[in-house]
CSV table of C-alpha atoms in Angstrom, one decimal:
chain,number,residue,atom,x,y,z
A,50,MET,CA,0.0,0.0,0.0
A,51,SER,CA,1.4,3.4,-1.0
A,52,ARG,CA,2.1,5.9,1.8
A,53,LEU,CA,2.3,9.0,-0.4
A,54,ASP,CA,1.1,12.3,1.1
A,55,GLU,CA,1.7,16.1,0.9
A,56,THR,CA,5.4,15.7,2.0
A,57,HIS,CA,6.1,14.0,-1.4
A,58,ASP,CA,4.4,16.6,-3.5
A,59,PRO,CA,7.0,17.7,-6.2
A,60,ALA,CA,5.4,21.2,-6.2
A,61,ARG,CA,6.2,21.7,-2.5
A,62,THR,CA,9.2,24.0,-1.9
A,63,SER,CA,11.0,25.2,1.1
A,64,TRP,CA,11.6,28.8,2.2
A,65,VAL,CA,15.2,27.6,2.9
A,66,GLU,CA,16.7,28.8,-0.3
A,67,SER,CA,19.5,26.2,-0.5
A,68,ALA,CA,16.9,23.4,-0.3
A,69,VAL,CA,15.4,24.4,-3.7
A,70,GLY,CA,17.1,22.2,-6.3
A,71,HIS,CA,19.5,20.7,-3.7
A,72,PRO,CA,20.9,17.4,-5.1
A,73,ASP,CA,20.5,15.5,-1.9
A,74,PHE,CA,18.3,17.3,0.7
A,75,PRO,CA,15.3,19.1,-0.8
A,76,ILE,CA,12.1,19.5,1.3
A,77,GLN,CA,11.0,16.0,0.1
A,78,ASN,CA,13.8,14.2,1.9
A,79,LEU,CA,14.3,15.4,5.5
A,80,PRO,CA,16.7,12.8,6.7
A,81,HIS,CA,17.7,12.5,10.3
A,82,GLY,CA,21.2,12.5,11.8
A,83,ILE,CA,23.3,13.5,14.8
A,84,PHE,CA,25.5,16.7,14.8
A,85,ASN,CA,27.3,19.1,17.1
A,86,ARG,CA,28.9,22.5,16.9
A,87,ALA,CA,32.2,23.1,18.6
A,88,GLY,CA,31.8,23.1,22.4
A,89,GLU,CA,28.3,21.6,22.3
A,90,ALA,CA,27.0,18.1,22.9
A,91,PRO,CA,25.8,15.9,20.0
A,92,ARG,CA,22.1,16.3,19.2
A,93,GLY,CA,19.5,15.3,16.6
A,94,GLY,CA,19.1,17.2,13.4
A,95,VAL,CA,17.3,17.1,10.1
A,96,ALA,CA,19.0,18.1,6.9
A,97,ILE,CA,17.4,20.7,4.7
A,98,GLY,CA,19.5,22.0,1.8
A,99,ASP,CA,22.8,23.2,3.2
A,100,LEU,CA,21.4,23.7,6.7
A,101,ILE,CA,20.4,21.5,9.6
A,102,LEU,CA,17.3,21.9,11.7
A,103,ASP,CA,18.3,21.6,15.4
A,104,VAL,CA,15.5,19.4,16.6
A,105,ALA,CA,16.3,19.9,20.3
A,106,SER,CA,16.3,23.7,20.0
A,107,ALA,CA,13.1,23.7,17.9
A,108,THR,CA,11.4,21.4,20.5
A,109,ALA,CA,12.4,23.7,23.3
A,110,ALA,CA,10.9,26.6,21.4
A,111,GLY,CA,7.5,24.9,21.3
A,112,LEU,CA,7.4,24.1,17.6
A,113,PHE,CA,6.0,20.6,18.3
A,114,GLU,CA,3.0,19.4,20.3
A,115,GLY,CA,1.0,16.3,21.0
A,116,GLU,CA,2.1,13.2,19.1
A,117,THR,CA,4.7,15.2,17.2
A,118,LEU,CA,6.2,16.5,20.4
A,119,THR,CA,6.9,13.0,21.7
A,120,ALA,CA,8.4,12.0,18.3
A,121,ALA,CA,10.5,15.2,18.2
A,122,GLN,CA,11.9,14.5,21.7
A,123,ALA,CA,12.9,11.0,20.5
A,124,ALA,CA,14.7,12.6,17.5
A,125,ALA,CA,16.4,15.3,19.5
A,126,GLY,CA,18.9,13.5,21.7
A,127,GLU,CA,22.5,12.4,21.3
A,128,THR,CA,21.5,9.2,19.5
A,129,LEU,CA,18.6,8.4,17.3
A,130,ASN,CA,17.8,5.0,18.9
A,131,PRO,CA,14.6,6.4,20.6
A,132,TRP,CA,13.5,7.8,17.2
A,133,LEU,CA,14.2,4.5,15.5
A,134,ALA,CA,12.1,2.8,18.2
A,135,LEU,CA,9.0,4.8,17.2
A,136,SER,CA,6.2,3.3,15.2
A,137,PRO,CA,6.0,4.1,11.5
A,138,ALA,CA,2.8,6.2,12.2
A,139,GLU,CA,4.7,8.3,14.8
A,140,ARG,CA,7.6,8.9,12.3
A,141,ARG,CA,5.2,9.9,9.6
A,142,ALA,CA,3.5,12.4,11.9
A,143,LEU,CA,6.8,14.0,12.8
A,144,ARG,CA,7.8,14.1,9.1
A,145,ARG,CA,4.6,15.9,8.2
A,146,ARG,CA,5.2,18.5,10.9
A,147,LEU,CA,8.8,19.0,9.8
A,148,SER,CA,7.7,19.4,6.2
A,149,ALA,CA,5.1,22.0,7.2
A,150,LEU,CA,7.6,24.0,9.3
A,151,LEU,CA,10.1,24.1,6.5
A,152,SER,CA,7.7,24.9,3.7
A,153,ASP,CA,5.1,27.2,5.2
A,154,THR,CA,6.4,30.8,4.9
A,155,ASP,CA,4.4,31.8,7.9
A,156,GLN,CA,6.8,29.6,10.0
A,157,THR,CA,10.0,31.3,8.7
A,158,GLU,CA,10.7,33.6,11.5
A,159,ALA,CA,9.9,30.9,14.2
A,160,VAL,CA,12.0,28.2,12.6
A,161,ARG,CA,15.0,30.2,11.2
A,162,PRO,CA,16.8,30.6,14.6
A,163,HIS,CA,17.0,26.8,14.9
A,164,LEU,CA,18.8,26.3,11.6
A,165,VAL,CA,22.6,25.6,11.6
A,166,ALA,CA,25.0,25.7,8.6
A,167,SER,CA,26.1,22.1,7.7
A,168,SER,CA,29.6,23.5,7.1
A,169,LYS,CA,30.0,24.5,10.7
A,170,VAL,CA,29.2,21.2,12.4
A,171,ARG,CA,30.5,17.7,12.8
A,172,LEU,CA,28.3,14.8,11.9
A,173,HIS,CA,28.3,11.6,13.9
A,174,LEU,CA,27.0,8.1,13.7
A,175,PRO,CA,23.2,8.5,13.8
A,176,ALA,CA,22.6,5.7,16.3
A,177,ARG,CA,24.3,3.5,18.9
A,178,ILE,CA,24.7,0.3,16.9
A,179,GLY,CA,24.1,-2.8,19.0
A,180,ASP,CA,24.7,-5.3,16.2
A,181,TYR,CA,25.9,-5.1,12.6
A,182,THR,CA,25.3,-7.8,10.0
A,183,ASP,CA,26.6,-7.8,6.5
A,184,PHE,CA,24.9,-9.7,3.8
A,185,TYR,CA,26.1,-10.9,0.4
A,186,ALA,CA,22.9,-10.0,-1.6
A,187,GLY,CA,24.6,-8.5,-4.7
A,188,ILE,CA,24.5,-11.4,-7.1
A,189,HIS,CA,26.8,-9.9,-9.7
A,190,HIS,CA,29.4,-9.3,-7.1
A,191,ALA,CA,29.0,-12.8,-5.9
A,192,VAL,CA,29.4,-14.1,-9.5
A,193,ASN,CA,32.3,-11.8,-10.3
A,194,VAL,CA,34.3,-12.8,-7.2
A,195,GLY,CA,33.3,-16.4,-7.4
A,196,ARG,CA,34.6,-16.6,-11.0
A,197,LEU,CA,38.0,-15.5,-9.8
A,198,PHE,CA,38.3,-18.7,-7.7
A,199,ARG,CA,35.8,-21.1,-9.3
A,200,PRO,CA,35.7,-20.1,-13.0
A,201,ASP,CA,33.3,-23.0,-13.9
A,202,ASN,CA,31.1,-22.7,-10.8
A,203,PRO,CA,31.1,-19.2,-9.4
A,204,LEU,CA,28.0,-19.4,-7.2
A,205,LEU,CA,27.7,-22.1,-4.5
A,206,PRO,CA,24.5,-24.1,-4.5
A,207,ASN,CA,22.9,-22.3,-1.5
A,208,TYR,CA,23.2,-18.7,-2.8
A,209,LYS,CA,19.8,-18.6,-4.6
A,210,HIS,CA,18.0,-20.3,-1.8
A,211,VAL,CA,19.1,-18.4,1.3
A,212,PRO,CA,20.4,-14.8,1.9
A,213,ILE,CA,24.1,-15.3,2.8
A,214,GLY,CA,25.5,-13.0,5.5
A,215,TYR,CA,28.0,-12.7,8.4
A,216,HIS,CA,28.0,-10.9,11.7
A,217,GLY,CA,30.3,-7.8,11.6
A,218,ARG,CA,31.9,-5.6,14.2
A,219,ALA,CA,29.5,-2.9,15.4
A,220,SER,CA,32.2,-1.0,17.4
A,221,SER,CA,34.3,-0.2,14.3
A,222,VAL,CA,31.4,1.3,12.2
A,223,VAL,CA,32.2,5.0,11.7
A,224,ALA,CA,30.6,8.1,10.1
A,225,SER,CA,31.8,9.5,6.8
A,226,GLY,CA,35.1,11.4,7.0
A,227,HIS,CA,36.7,9.2,9.6
A,228,PRO,CA,40.3,8.2,8.5
A,229,VAL,CA,40.9,4.7,7.2
A,230,LEU,CA,43.9,3.1,8.9
A,231,ARG,CA,45.5,0.4,6.8
A,232,PRO,CA,45.0,-2.9,8.8
A,233,HIS,CA,47.7,-5.3,9.7
A,234,GLY,CA,47.4,-9.0,9.6
A,235,GLN,CA,48.6,-12.4,8.4
A,236,THR,CA,49.0,-13.0,4.7
A,237,LEU,CA,50.3,-15.9,2.7
A,238,THR,CA,52.3,-15.1,-0.4
A,239,PRO,CA,51.7,-17.5,-3.3
A,240,GLY,CA,54.3,-20.1,-3.5
A,241,VAL,CA,55.4,-19.6,0.1
A,242,GLU,CA,54.5,-22.1,2.9
A,243,THR,CA,54.7,-19.8,5.9
A,244,PRO,CA,52.5,-16.6,6.4
A,245,THR,CA,53.9,-13.3,7.4
A,246,TYR,CA,52.4,-10.4,9.5
A,247,GLY,CA,52.3,-6.9,8.2
A,248,PRO,CA,50.1,-4.1,6.6
A,249,SER,CA,47.6,-5.1,4.0
A,250,ARG,CA,48.7,-4.4,0.4
A,251,ARG,CA,45.3,-5.2,-1.2
A,252,LEU,CA,43.0,-2.8,0.6
A,253,ASP,CA,39.6,-2.6,-1.2
A,254,ILE,CA,36.2,-1.0,-1.0
A,255,GLU,CA,32.7,-2.5,-1.1
A,256,LEU,CA,29.8,-0.3,-2.3
A,257,GLU,CA,26.7,-1.2,-0.3
A,258,LEU,CA,23.5,0.1,1.2
A,259,GLY,CA,23.0,0.2,5.0
A,260,VAL,CA,19.6,-0.7,6.4
A,261,TRP,CA,18.7,0.9,9.8
A,262,ILE,CA,16.4,-1.3,11.9
A,263,GLY,CA,13.5,0.6,13.6
A,264,GLN,CA,11.2,-1.4,15.8
A,265,GLY,CA,12.8,-4.8,16.2
A,266,CYS,CA,11.7,-8.1,17.6
A,267,ALA,CA,12.2,-9.9,20.9
A,268,LEU,CA,14.5,-12.9,21.3
A,269,GLY,CA,12.7,-16.0,20.1
A,270,ASP,CA,10.3,-14.1,17.9
A,271,THR,CA,10.3,-13.9,14.1
A,272,ILE,CA,9.3,-11.2,11.6
A,273,PRO,CA,6.9,-12.3,8.9
A,274,ILE,CA,7.9,-11.2,5.4
A,275,HIS,CA,4.7,-9.2,4.9
A,276,GLU,CA,5.6,-7.2,8.1
A,277,ALA,CA,9.3,-6.8,7.5
A,278,GLY,CA,9.1,-3.4,5.8
A,279,ARG,CA,7.7,-1.7,9.0
A,280,HIS,CA,10.8,-2.8,10.8
A,281,ILE,CA,13.1,-0.8,8.4
A,282,ALA,CA,13.4,2.9,9.5
A,283,GLY,CA,15.6,4.1,6.7
A,284,LEU,CA,18.7,3.6,4.6
A,285,CYS,CA,22.3,5.0,4.2
A,286,LEU,CA,25.3,4.3,2.1
A,287,LEU,CA,27.9,1.8,3.4
A,288,ASN,CA,31.5,1.1,2.5
A,289,ASP,CA,32.7,-2.3,3.9
A,290,TRP,CA,36.4,-1.7,3.6
A,291,SER,CA,38.2,-5.1,2.9
A,292,ALA,CA,41.8,-6.3,3.2
A,293,ARG,CA,41.7,-8.9,0.4
A,294,ASP,CA,45.1,-10.4,1.2
A,295,LEU,CA,44.2,-11.0,4.8
A,296,GLN,CA,40.8,-12.3,3.6
A,297,ALA,CA,42.3,-14.8,1.2
A,298,TRP,CA,44.4,-16.4,4.0
A,299,GLU,CA,41.8,-16.4,6.9
A,300,TYR,CA,38.4,-16.8,5.4
A,301,GLN,CA,38.4,-20.7,5.3
A,302,PRO,CA,36.6,-22.4,7.1
A,303,LEU,CA,34.6,-19.7,9.0
A,304,GLY,CA,34.6,-16.7,6.7
A,305,PRO,CA,35.4,-13.0,7.2
A,306,PHE,CA,37.3,-11.9,10.3
A,307,LEU,CA,40.2,-9.4,10.6
A,308,ALA,CA,39.9,-8.6,6.8
A,309,LYS,CA,36.6,-7.0,7.5
A,310,ASN,CA,36.2,-5.9,11.1
A,311,PHE,CA,38.8,-3.1,11.2
A,312,LEU,CA,36.4,-0.4,9.7
A,313,THR,CA,33.0,0.2,8.1
A,314,THR,CA,32.0,3.7,6.9
A,315,VAL,CA,28.4,4.9,6.6
A,316,SER,CA,26.9,8.1,5.4
A,317,PRO,CA,25.7,10.0,8.5
A,318,TRP,CA,22.1,10.8,7.4
A,319,ILE,CA,19.2,8.2,7.6
A,320,VAL,CA,17.0,8.7,4.6
A,321,THR,CA,13.7,7.6,6.1
A,322,THR,CA,11.4,4.8,4.8
A,323,GLU,CA,8.8,7.5,4.5
A,324,ALA,CA,11.0,9.6,2.1
A,325,LEU,CA,11.7,6.5,0.0
A,326,GLU,CA,8.0,5.8,-0.8
A,327,PRO,CA,7.9,7.4,-4.3
A,328,PHE,CA,10.9,5.4,-5.4
A,329,ARG,CA,9.6,1.9,-4.7
A,330,ILE,CA,9.6,-0.3,-7.8
A,331,ALA,CA,9.2,-4.0,-8.5
A,332,GLN,CA,12.0,-6.4,-7.6
A,333,PRO,CA,13.5,-7.8,-10.9
A,334,GLN,CA,12.2,-11.2,-11.8
A,335,ARG,CA,14.5,-14.1,-11.2
A,336,PRO,CA,16.0,-15.7,-14.3
A,337,ASP,CA,14.2,-18.7,-15.7
A,338,GLY,CA,15.4,-21.8,-13.8
A,339,ASP,CA,16.2,-20.0,-10.6
A,340,PRO,CA,14.5,-21.5,-7.5
A,341,ARG,CA,11.5,-19.8,-6.0
A,342,PRO,CA,12.3,-18.7,-2.4
A,343,LEU,CA,10.8,-20.7,0.4
A,344,PRO,CA,7.4,-19.5,1.5
A,345,TYR,CA,8.7,-17.6,4.5
A,346,LEU,CA,10.8,-15.4,2.2
A,347,TRP,CA,8.1,-14.8,-0.4
A,348,ASP,CA,5.5,-12.0,-0.5
A,349,ASP,CA,3.8,-10.8,-3.6
A,350,GLN,CA,3.5,-7.2,-2.4
A,351,ASP,CA,7.2,-7.2,-1.5
A,352,GLN,CA,8.1,-8.4,-5.0
A,353,ALA,CA,5.9,-5.7,-6.5
A,354,ARG,CA,7.3,-2.8,-4.4
A,355,GLY,CA,10.3,-4.1,-2.5
A,356,ALA,CA,13.1,-2.6,-4.7
A,357,PHE,CA,14.1,1.1,-5.2
A,358,ALA,CA,14.8,3.3,-8.2
A,359,LEU,CA,18.3,4.1,-6.9
A,360,GLU,CA,21.6,4.6,-8.7
A,361,LEU,CA,24.8,4.1,-6.7
A,362,GLU,CA,28.2,5.4,-7.5
A,363,SER,CA,31.8,4.9,-6.2
A,364,ALA,CA,34.6,7.3,-7.1
A,365,ILE,CA,38.3,7.8,-6.2
A,366,LEU,CA,40.4,10.9,-5.6
A,367,THR,CA,44.1,10.3,-5.3
A,368,PRO,CA,46.7,12.6,-3.6
A,369,ARG,CA,48.1,13.6,-7.0
A,370,MET,CA,44.6,14.4,-8.4
A,371,ARG,CA,43.9,16.4,-5.2
A,372,GLU,CA,47.1,18.4,-5.5
A,373,ALA,CA,46.3,19.2,-9.2
A,374,GLY,CA,42.8,20.4,-8.3
A,375,GLU,CA,41.3,17.6,-10.3
A,376,THR,CA,37.9,16.2,-9.6
A,377,HIS,CA,37.3,12.6,-8.5
A,378,PHE,CA,37.2,9.7,-11.0
A,379,VAL,CA,34.1,7.5,-11.1
A,380,LEU,CA,35.0,3.9,-10.7
A,381,GLY,CA,31.5,2.5,-11.2
A,382,ARG,CA,27.9,3.4,-11.4
A,383,GLY,CA,24.8,1.1,-11.4
A,384,PRO,CA,21.3,0.5,-10.0
A,385,ALA,CA,20.5,-1.0,-6.6
A,386,THR,CA,18.2,-3.4,-8.4
A,387,ASN,CA,21.2,-5.6,-8.8
A,388,LEU,CA,20.4,-7.0,-5.3
A,389,TYR,CA,19.1,-10.5,-5.6
A,390,TRP,CA,17.2,-10.3,-2.4
A,391,THR,CA,14.9,-7.5,-1.2
A,392,LEU,CA,15.6,-5.6,2.0
A,393,ALA,CA,12.5,-7.2,3.5
A,394,GLN,CA,13.8,-10.7,2.7
A,395,LEU,CA,17.0,-9.9,4.5
A,396,VAL,CA,15.2,-8.7,7.6
A,397,THR,CA,12.9,-11.7,7.7
A,398,HIS,CA,15.7,-14.2,7.2
A,399,HIS,CA,17.8,-12.5,9.9
A,400,ALA,CA,15.0,-13.0,12.4
A,401,SER,CA,13.8,-16.4,11.1
A,402,ASN,CA,15.7,-18.4,13.7
A,403,GLY,CA,14.4,-16.3,16.6
A,404,CYS,CA,17.3,-13.8,16.5
A,405,ASN,CA,16.3,-10.6,18.1
A,406,LEU,CA,16.7,-7.3,16.3
A,407,ASN,CA,16.8,-3.9,18.1
A,408,PRO,CA,16.3,-0.3,17.1
A,409,GLY,CA,19.7,0.9,15.8
A,410,ASP,CA,20.9,-2.4,14.5
A,411,LEU,CA,22.5,-2.1,11.1
A,412,LEU,CA,22.4,-4.4,8.1
A,413,GLY,CA,24.7,-4.1,5.1
A,414,THR,CA,23.3,-5.4,1.8
A,415,GLY,CA,26.6,-6.7,0.5
A,416,THR,CA,28.4,-5.3,-2.5
A,417,ILE,CA,26.1,-4.1,-5.3
A,418,SER,CA,27.7,-4.5,-8.7
A,419,THR,CA,26.6,-4.6,-12.3
A,420,PRO,CA,27.2,-7.7,-14.5
A,421,ASP,CA,29.8,-5.7,-16.5
A,422,ASP,CA,32.6,-3.4,-15.6
A,423,SER,CA,30.4,-0.2,-15.6
A,424,GLY,CA,29.3,-0.6,-12.1
A,425,CYS,CA,31.7,-2.9,-10.2
A,426,GLY,CA,31.3,-2.2,-6.5
A,427,SER,CA,34.9,-3.3,-5.6
A,428,LEU,CA,38.4,-3.1,-7.0
A,429,LEU,CA,38.7,-6.8,-6.6
A,430,GLU,CA,36.2,-7.2,-9.4
A,431,LEU,CA,37.2,-4.3,-11.5
A,432,THR,CA,40.9,-5.3,-11.6
A,433,ARG,CA,40.2,-9.0,-11.9
A,434,GLY,CA,41.9,-9.7,-8.6
A,435,GLY,CA,44.7,-7.2,-9.2
A,436,GLN,CA,45.6,-8.5,-12.6
A,437,ASN,CA,44.3,-5.6,-14.7
A,438,PRO,CA,45.2,-2.2,-13.2
A,439,ILE,CA,42.8,0.7,-13.6
A,440,ARG,CA,44.2,3.6,-15.5
A,441,LEU,CA,43.1,7.0,-14.2
A,442,PRO,CA,42.8,10.1,-16.5
A,443,ASN,CA,46.0,11.6,-15.1
A,444,GLY,CA,48.0,8.5,-16.0
A,445,GLU,CA,48.1,6.9,-12.6
A,446,THR,CA,47.1,3.3,-12.2
A,447,ARG,CA,45.5,1.4,-9.3
A,448,THR,CA,45.0,-2.3,-8.5
A,449,PHE,CA,44.1,-1.6,-4.8
A,450,LEU,CA,44.1,1.5,-2.6
A,451,GLU,CA,47.2,3.4,-1.8
A,452,SER,CA,47.9,5.8,1.0
A,453,GLY,CA,46.1,9.2,0.6
A,454,ASP,CA,43.5,7.8,-1.7
A,455,GLU,CA,40.0,8.9,-0.9
A,456,ILE,CA,36.9,6.9,-1.8
A,457,ILE,CA,33.5,8.7,-2.2
A,458,LEU,CA,30.2,6.8,-2.4
A,459,ALA,CA,27.0,8.5,-3.6
A,460,GLY,CA,23.4,7.5,-4.2
A,461,ARG,CA,20.6,9.1,-6.1
A,462,LEU,CA,16.9,8.2,-5.9
A,463,GLY,CA,14.8,9.3,-8.9
A,464,ALA,CA,11.3,8.5,-10.3
A,465,PRO,CA,9.2,10.3,-13.0
A,466,GLY,CA,7.0,13.0,-11.4
A,467,PHE,CA,8.9,13.2,-8.2
A,468,VAL,CA,11.8,15.3,-6.9
A,469,ALA,CA,15.1,13.4,-6.8
A,470,LEU,CA,16.8,12.7,-3.4
A,471,GLY,CA,20.3,11.8,-2.3
A,472,PHE,CA,22.1,10.4,0.8
A,473,GLY,CA,24.9,12.9,1.1
A,474,GLU,CA,28.4,11.5,0.7
A,475,CYS,CA,30.1,8.6,2.3
A,476,ARG,CA,33.8,9.4,2.3
A,477,GLY,CA,37.0,7.8,3.7
A,478,THR,CA,40.7,8.5,3.1
A,479,ILE,CA,43.5,6.0,3.5
A,480,ALA,CA,45.7,7.4,6.3
């Protein structure tokens, strides 16, 4: 069922001038995050153009009342976990009030004192993450990587029956802009019998979506597929930094460990489920011959509206490019519909064994890649395991990341008849 209302109206504009035509944060978006100015404690905010509405300040000034006051208080503190725990109806009510405050010119004088320039604040993780799980739902990434190791059988038999994932490290998830320290670990050089310990030489990226859990479920409970969507509060961009040389040595028999848990970067704004409504589209049909998911993972409505009209992009900016004043170079660009499983299927499967989910838990989709080189979500795929270096416009080459390289992820939601939205950037520089 569609949840469109006046907040999605493409004709609605904000009296905040920078919001009009803003590539990421027009009045139709209104994502939530946590920010602080120098000398102040972190607090909840809402992005609007190049400004941030200080929700705590606006609440203290009496701009919310009734149901929206309770919701605004939940969105005003040093973490968004209380806001994530709200019901979808409570979040929608707050969104409608925020949209009215920032579009009604009669509210200009009352609201303007509570706006802060984005350029003058620091952005933080939006929530206290209790648990982080990373899936492997990008089928073309799975095929591309599998082909490097198993040319004749890139996908293992379980892939098309069950969403594959692993439990990551919540404590090393950071907000955009945090430096990326090159991890150390054991590696085994081909042709050598004994491993060595040292810095990773095959540092890579993974272009993913992050899924923020809203209302969760208790230990022992499950989440039916037709209800899974209401447990998703919003999305962000996610870069699951990966040390491929460490990974190659340690991943058997239990999978990712030190090659993955040293850092994960997310964009700091939660683009809400309510803002995403106009961009829902059908999940691509599975190819002929692929198995139909088991009944607990199948819902006709989810298949009809469980994907999003979203284009993702990864780019690199090297130190030499930066010094020359050059712009970043796009490594890949492609649609989020390259996910084999819907977000609802990931949530349902996660809880299907009675695993509890809590407000503020984070799920990664896994690397989202295209079947060709136009939208590879990792350097491992793009360089064929380091065998085919990428040539940048200034003559530099890369197989994996070098010191000083900056990676920028971006995402753009677009649909006919609606105003396009973005996530803001997800950046990280190799220290």
